[in-house]
Coordinates of N, CA and C in Angstrom, one line a residue:
X27 N 21.2 -70.7 -23.5 CA 21.8 -69.0 -23.6 C 22.4 -68.7 -22.0
X28 N 23.4 -68.0 -22.1 CA 23.7 -67.4 -20.5 C 23.2 -66.3 -20.3
X29 N 23.2 -65.9 -19.0 CA 22.5 -64.5 -18.5 C 24.2 -63.7 -18.8
X30 N 23.6 -62.3 -19.1 CA 24.7 -61.5 -19.4 C 25.4 -61.2 -18.0
X31 N 26.8 -60.7 -18.1 CA 27.4 -60.1 -17.1 C 27.2 -58.7 -17.2
X32 N 28.2 -58.1 -16.0 CA 27.5 -56.8 -15.6 C 28.5 -55.9 -17.0
X33 N 29.7 -56.7 -17.3 CA 30.8 -56.3 -18.4 C 29.6 -56.3 -19.9
X34 N 28.8 -57.3 -19.8 CA 28.3 -57.7 -21.1 C 26.9 -56.4 -21.5
X35 N 26.3 -56.1 -20.2 CA 25.3 -54.8 -20.2 C 26.2 -53.5 -20.6
X36 N 27.2 -53.3 -19.9 CA 28.5 -51.9 -20.3 C 28.4 -51.9 -21.6
X37 N 29.1 -53.0 -22.3 CA 29.1 -52.9 -24.0 C 28.0 -52.8 -24.6
X38 N 27.1 -53.3 -24.5 CA 25.7 -53.2 -25.0 C 25.3 -51.7 -25.1
X39 N 25.4 -51.1 -23.8 CA 25.0 -49.9 -23.6 C 25.8 -49.0 -24.5
X40 N 27.2 -49.0 -24.2 CA 28.1 -48.6 -25.2 C 27.9 -48.1 -26.8
X41 N 27.5 -49.4 -27.2 CA 27.1 -49.5 -28.4 C 26.2 -48.6 -29.1
X42 N 25.1 -48.4 -28.1 CA 23.7 -47.5 -28.5 C 24.4 -45.9 -28.0
X43 N 25.3 -45.6 -27.9 CA 25.8 -44.2 -27.7 C 26.7 -43.7 -28.9
X44 N 26.2 -42.7 -29.3 CA 27.2 -42.0 -30.2 C 28.7 -42.0 -29.9
X45 N 29.7 -42.2 -30.6 CA 30.8 -41.6 -30.4 C 31.4 -40.3 -30.7
X46 N 32.9 -40.0 -30.7 CA 33.1 -38.6 -30.9 C 33.1 -38.3 -32.1
X47 N 32.2 -37.1 -32.3 CA 32.5 -36.8 -33.5 C 31.0 -37.2 -34.7
X48 N 30.7 -37.9 -34.1 CA 29.2 -38.5 -34.6 C 27.7 -37.9 -34.6
X49 N 28.0 -37.0 -33.7 CA 26.8 -36.1 -33.8 C 27.1 -34.6 -34.1
X50 N 25.9 -33.8 -34.0 CA 25.9 -32.5 -34.4 C 25.0 -31.5 -33.0
X51 N 26.1 -30.6 -32.7 CA 25.8 -29.6 -31.6 C 24.8 -28.6 -32.3
X52 N 23.9 -28.3 -31.7 CA 22.9 -27.3 -32.3 C 22.9 -26.0 -31.3
X53 N 23.3 -25.0 -32.0 CA 23.2 -23.9 -31.2 C 21.8 -23.3 -30.6
X54 N 21.9 -22.9 -29.1 CA 20.2 -22.5 -28.9 C 19.8 -21.6 -29.9
X55 N 18.4 -21.4 -30.0 CA 17.6 -21.1 -30.9 C 17.2 -19.8 -30.2
X56 N 16.9 -19.3 -28.8 CA 16.7 -18.4 -28.3 C 17.8 -17.4 -28.0
X57 N 17.5 -16.1 -28.3 CA 18.7 -15.4 -27.8 C 18.7 -14.9 -26.2
X58 N 19.3 -13.8 -25.9 CA 19.6 -13.7 -24.6 C 18.2 -12.8 -24.1
X59 N 18.2 -12.3 -22.9 CA 16.9 -11.4 -22.4 C 17.4 -9.9 -22.8
X60 N 16.4 -9.1 -22.5 CA 16.9 -7.3 -22.6 C 17.0 -6.8 -21.1
X61 N 17.7 -5.7 -21.2 CA 17.6 -4.9 -20.2 C 16.4 -3.6 -20.2
X62 N 15.8 -3.1 -19.2 CA 14.8 -2.1 -19.2 C 15.7 -1.3 -20.3
X63 N 14.3 -1.1 -21.5 CA 14.6 0.2 -21.9 C 13.8 1.2 -22.3
X64 N 12.9 1.3 -21.0 CA 12.2 1.9 -20.8 C 12.6 3.8 -20.5
X65 N 12.2 4.7 -20.5 CA 12.6 6.0 -20.5 C 11.9 6.6 -19.1
X66 N 12.9 6.6 -18.2 CA 12.2 6.9 -16.7 C 12.1 8.2 -16.8
X67 N 11.3 9.1 -15.9 CA 11.1 10.5 -15.8 C 12.1 10.9 -14.9
X68 N 12.7 12.3 -14.7 CA 13.4 12.7 -13.8 C 12.8 13.6 -13.0
X69 N 13.5 14.1 -12.0 CA 12.8 14.9 -11.1 C 12.0 16.0 -11.4
X70 N 13.0 16.3 -12.6 CA 12.5 17.8 -13.3 C 10.6 17.4 -13.8
X71 N 11.1 16.3 -14.4 CA 9.7 15.6 -15.7 C 8.8 15.1 -14.5
X72 N 9.0 14.7 -13.0 CA 8.0 14.5 -12.3 C 7.2 15.6 -11.5
X73 N 8.0 16.6 -11.2 CA 7.7 18.0 -10.8 C 6.9 18.7 -12.0
X74 N 7.1 19.0 -13.2 CA 6.4 19.3 -14.2 C 4.8 18.6 -14.1
X75 N 5.2 17.4 -14.2 CA 3.8 16.4 -14.4 C 2.9 16.6 -13.2
X76 N 3.4 16.8 -11.8 CA 2.5 17.1 -10.5 C 2.0 18.6 -11.1
X77 N 2.8 19.7 -11.4 CA 2.0 20.9 -11.7 C 1.4 21.0 -12.4
X78 N 1.2 20.1 -13.6 CA 0.0 20.0 -14.3 C -1.2 19.5 -13.8
X79 N -1.2 18.6 -12.9 CA -2.6 18.2 -12.1 C -2.9 18.9 -11.5
X80 N -2.4 19.7 -10.7 CA -2.8 20.6 -9.6 C -3.6 22.1 -10.4
X81 N -4.6 22.5 -9.8 CA -5.3 23.8 -10.2 C -4.7 25.0 -10.3
X82 N -4.4 25.9 -10.9 CA -3.4 26.9 -10.6 C -4.3 28.2 -10.0
X83 N -3.8 29.3 -9.6 CA -5.0 30.1 -8.9 C -6.2 30.8 -9.9
X84 N -7.5 30.9 -9.3 CA -8.5 31.3 -10.1 C -9.2 30.0 -10.9
X85 N -8.5 28.8 -10.6 CA -9.2 27.8 -11.5 C -10.3 26.7 -10.8
X86 N -10.4 27.2 -9.6 CA -11.5 26.7 -8.8 C -12.2 27.4 -8.4
X87 N -13.4 26.4 -7.5 CA -14.1 27.4 -6.8 C -14.4 27.2 -5.8
X88 N -13.6 27.7 -4.7 CA -13.5 27.5 -3.4 C -14.5 27.3 -2.5
X89 N -15.8 28.2 -2.7 CA -17.1 28.0 -2.1 C -17.5 26.4 -2.2
X90 N -17.7 25.8 -3.6 CA -18.0 24.6 -4.1 C -17.3 23.6 -3.5
X91 N -15.9 24.3 -3.5 CA -14.6 22.9 -2.9 C -15.5 22.9 -1.2
X92 N -15.9 24.0 -0.5 CA -15.5 23.9 1.1 C -17.2 23.1 1.1
X93 N -18.5 23.2 0.3 CA -19.5 23.2 0.5 C -19.5 21.5 0.4
X94 N -18.9 20.7 -0.7 CA -18.5 19.4 -0.7 C -17.8 18.8 0.2
X95 N -16.8 19.5 1.0 CA -16.3 19.1 2.0 C -17.2 19.0 3.5
X96 N -17.8 19.7 3.7 CA -19.2 19.7 4.8 C -19.7 18.6 4.6
X97 N -20.4 18.4 3.5 CA -21.3 17.4 3.2 C -20.8 16.2 3.2
X98 N -19.5 15.8 3.3 CA -18.8 14.3 3.5 C -19.4 13.8 4.6
X99 N -19.5 12.6 4.6 CA -19.8 11.8 6.0 C -18.8 12.0 7.2
X100 N -17.3 11.8 6.7 CA -16.1 11.8 7.2 C -16.3 13.5 8.1
X101 N -16.7 14.5 7.6 CA -16.8 15.8 8.1 C -17.8 16.0 8.8
X102 N -18.7 15.3 8.9 CA -20.0 15.5 9.5 C -19.8 14.5 10.9
X103 N -18.9 13.4 11.2 CA -18.9 12.6 12.2 C -17.8 13.3 12.8
X104 N -16.9 14.2 12.2 CA -16.2 15.3 13.1 C -16.9 16.3 14.2
X105 N -18.1 16.7 13.5 CA -18.8 17.8 14.2 C -19.6 17.3 15.2
X106 N -20.0 16.3 15.1 CA -21.0 15.5 16.0 C -21.1 13.9 16.0
X107 N -20.7 13.4 17.2 CA -20.4 11.9 16.9 C -22.0 11.0 17.5
X108 N -23.0 11.7 18.1 CA -24.0 11.3 18.4 C -25.1 11.7 18.5
X109 N -26.3 11.5 19.2 CA -27.6 12.1 19.1 C -27.5 13.3 20.2
X110 N -28.1 14.4 19.8 CA -28.1 15.4 20.5 C -28.4 15.0 22.3
X111 N -29.4 14.2 22.3 CA -29.4 13.7 23.7 C -28.7 13.1 24.7
X112 N -27.2 12.9 24.0 CA -26.4 12.1 25.1 C -25.3 13.2 25.6
X113 N -24.9 13.5 26.5 CA -24.2 14.3 27.3 C -23.2 15.0 26.3
X114 N -22.4 15.9 26.7 CA -21.5 16.7 26.0 C -20.5 16.1 24.9
X115 N -19.5 15.3 25.5 CA -18.2 14.7 24.3 C -18.9 14.0 23.4
X116 N -20.4 13.4 23.5 CA -20.9 12.4 22.3 C -21.9 13.2 21.5
X117 N -22.3 14.3 22.0 CA -23.2 14.9 20.9 C -23.8 16.0 21.6
X118 N -24.2 16.2 22.5 CA -25.0 17.3 23.3 C -24.3 18.6 23.4
X119 N -24.7 19.6 24.0 CA -24.3 21.3 23.8 C -23.2 21.0 24.8
X120 N -21.9 21.8 24.9 CA -21.1 21.8 25.9 C -21.7 22.7 27.1
X121 N -21.7 22.0 28.4 CA -22.3 22.7 29.3 C -21.6 23.9 29.7
X122 N -22.0 24.8 30.2 CA -21.4 26.4 30.4 C -20.4 26.0 31.9
X123 N -19.2 26.9 32.1 CA -18.4 26.9 33.0 C -19.2 27.0 34.3
X124 N -18.7 26.5 35.5 CA -19.4 26.6 37.1 C -19.1 27.9 37.2
X125 N -20.2 28.6 38.0 CA -20.0 30.0 38.3 C -19.2 29.8 39.7
X126 N -18.9 31.2 40.2 CA -17.9 31.1 41.3 C -18.7 30.8 42.6
X127 N -19.9 31.2 42.7 CA -21.1 30.5 43.6 C -20.9 29.1 43.9
X128 N -21.2 28.5 42.7 CA -21.4 26.9 42.8 C -19.8 26.0 43.5
X129 N -18.6 27.0 42.9 CA -17.7 26.4 43.3 C -17.1 26.4 45.0
X130 N -17.9 27.6 45.2 CA -17.3 28.0 47.0 C -18.3 27.3 47.9
X131 N -19.4 26.9 47.2 CA -20.5 26.1 48.0 C -20.4 24.4 48.0
X132 N -19.5 24.2 46.7 CA -19.7 22.3 46.5 C -18.4 21.9 47.8
X133 N -17.6 23.2 48.1 CA -16.5 22.4 49.3 C -15.3 21.8 48.6
X134 N -15.3 21.8 47.2 CA -14.4 21.2 46.6 C -12.9 21.7 46.7
X135 N -11.8 21.8 46.9 CA -10.9 22.3 46.6 C -10.4 23.4 47.8
X136 N -11.2 23.4 48.9 CA -11.0 24.2 50.0 C -10.6 23.3 51.0
X137 N -9.8 23.5 51.8 CA -9.3 22.7 52.9 C -9.7 21.2 53.3
X138 N -9.8 20.2 54.0 CA -9.7 19.3 54.3 C -11.0 18.5 53.9
X139 N -11.2 17.0 53.8 CA -12.6 16.8 53.2 C -12.5 15.8 54.4
X140 N -13.7 15.9 55.0 CA -14.2 15.1 56.5 C -15.0 14.3 56.2

């Protein structure tokens, strides 16, 4: 038996393929996609929605709200950021302003420094 030539291979392959009109083309089973069908809120709808969330006049207890605000950790940190034994910006009391006598005797700000 002789080995097949390239032409023999092409003919053999072509015999296995269907010819024109020998097969059925099936339509795709899936339909197309959809566009967004949701109903988005308009600007007026958002204004009405937000207004419904905010309490009206007299519907809240201002004293209780302020008490809760003062008791939150963040608010406490703003008032005093460290132990009272530290100097002023870090927790201690604010020092009083210097008196006129102290500024005159210190020599700062008057004349040249020698």
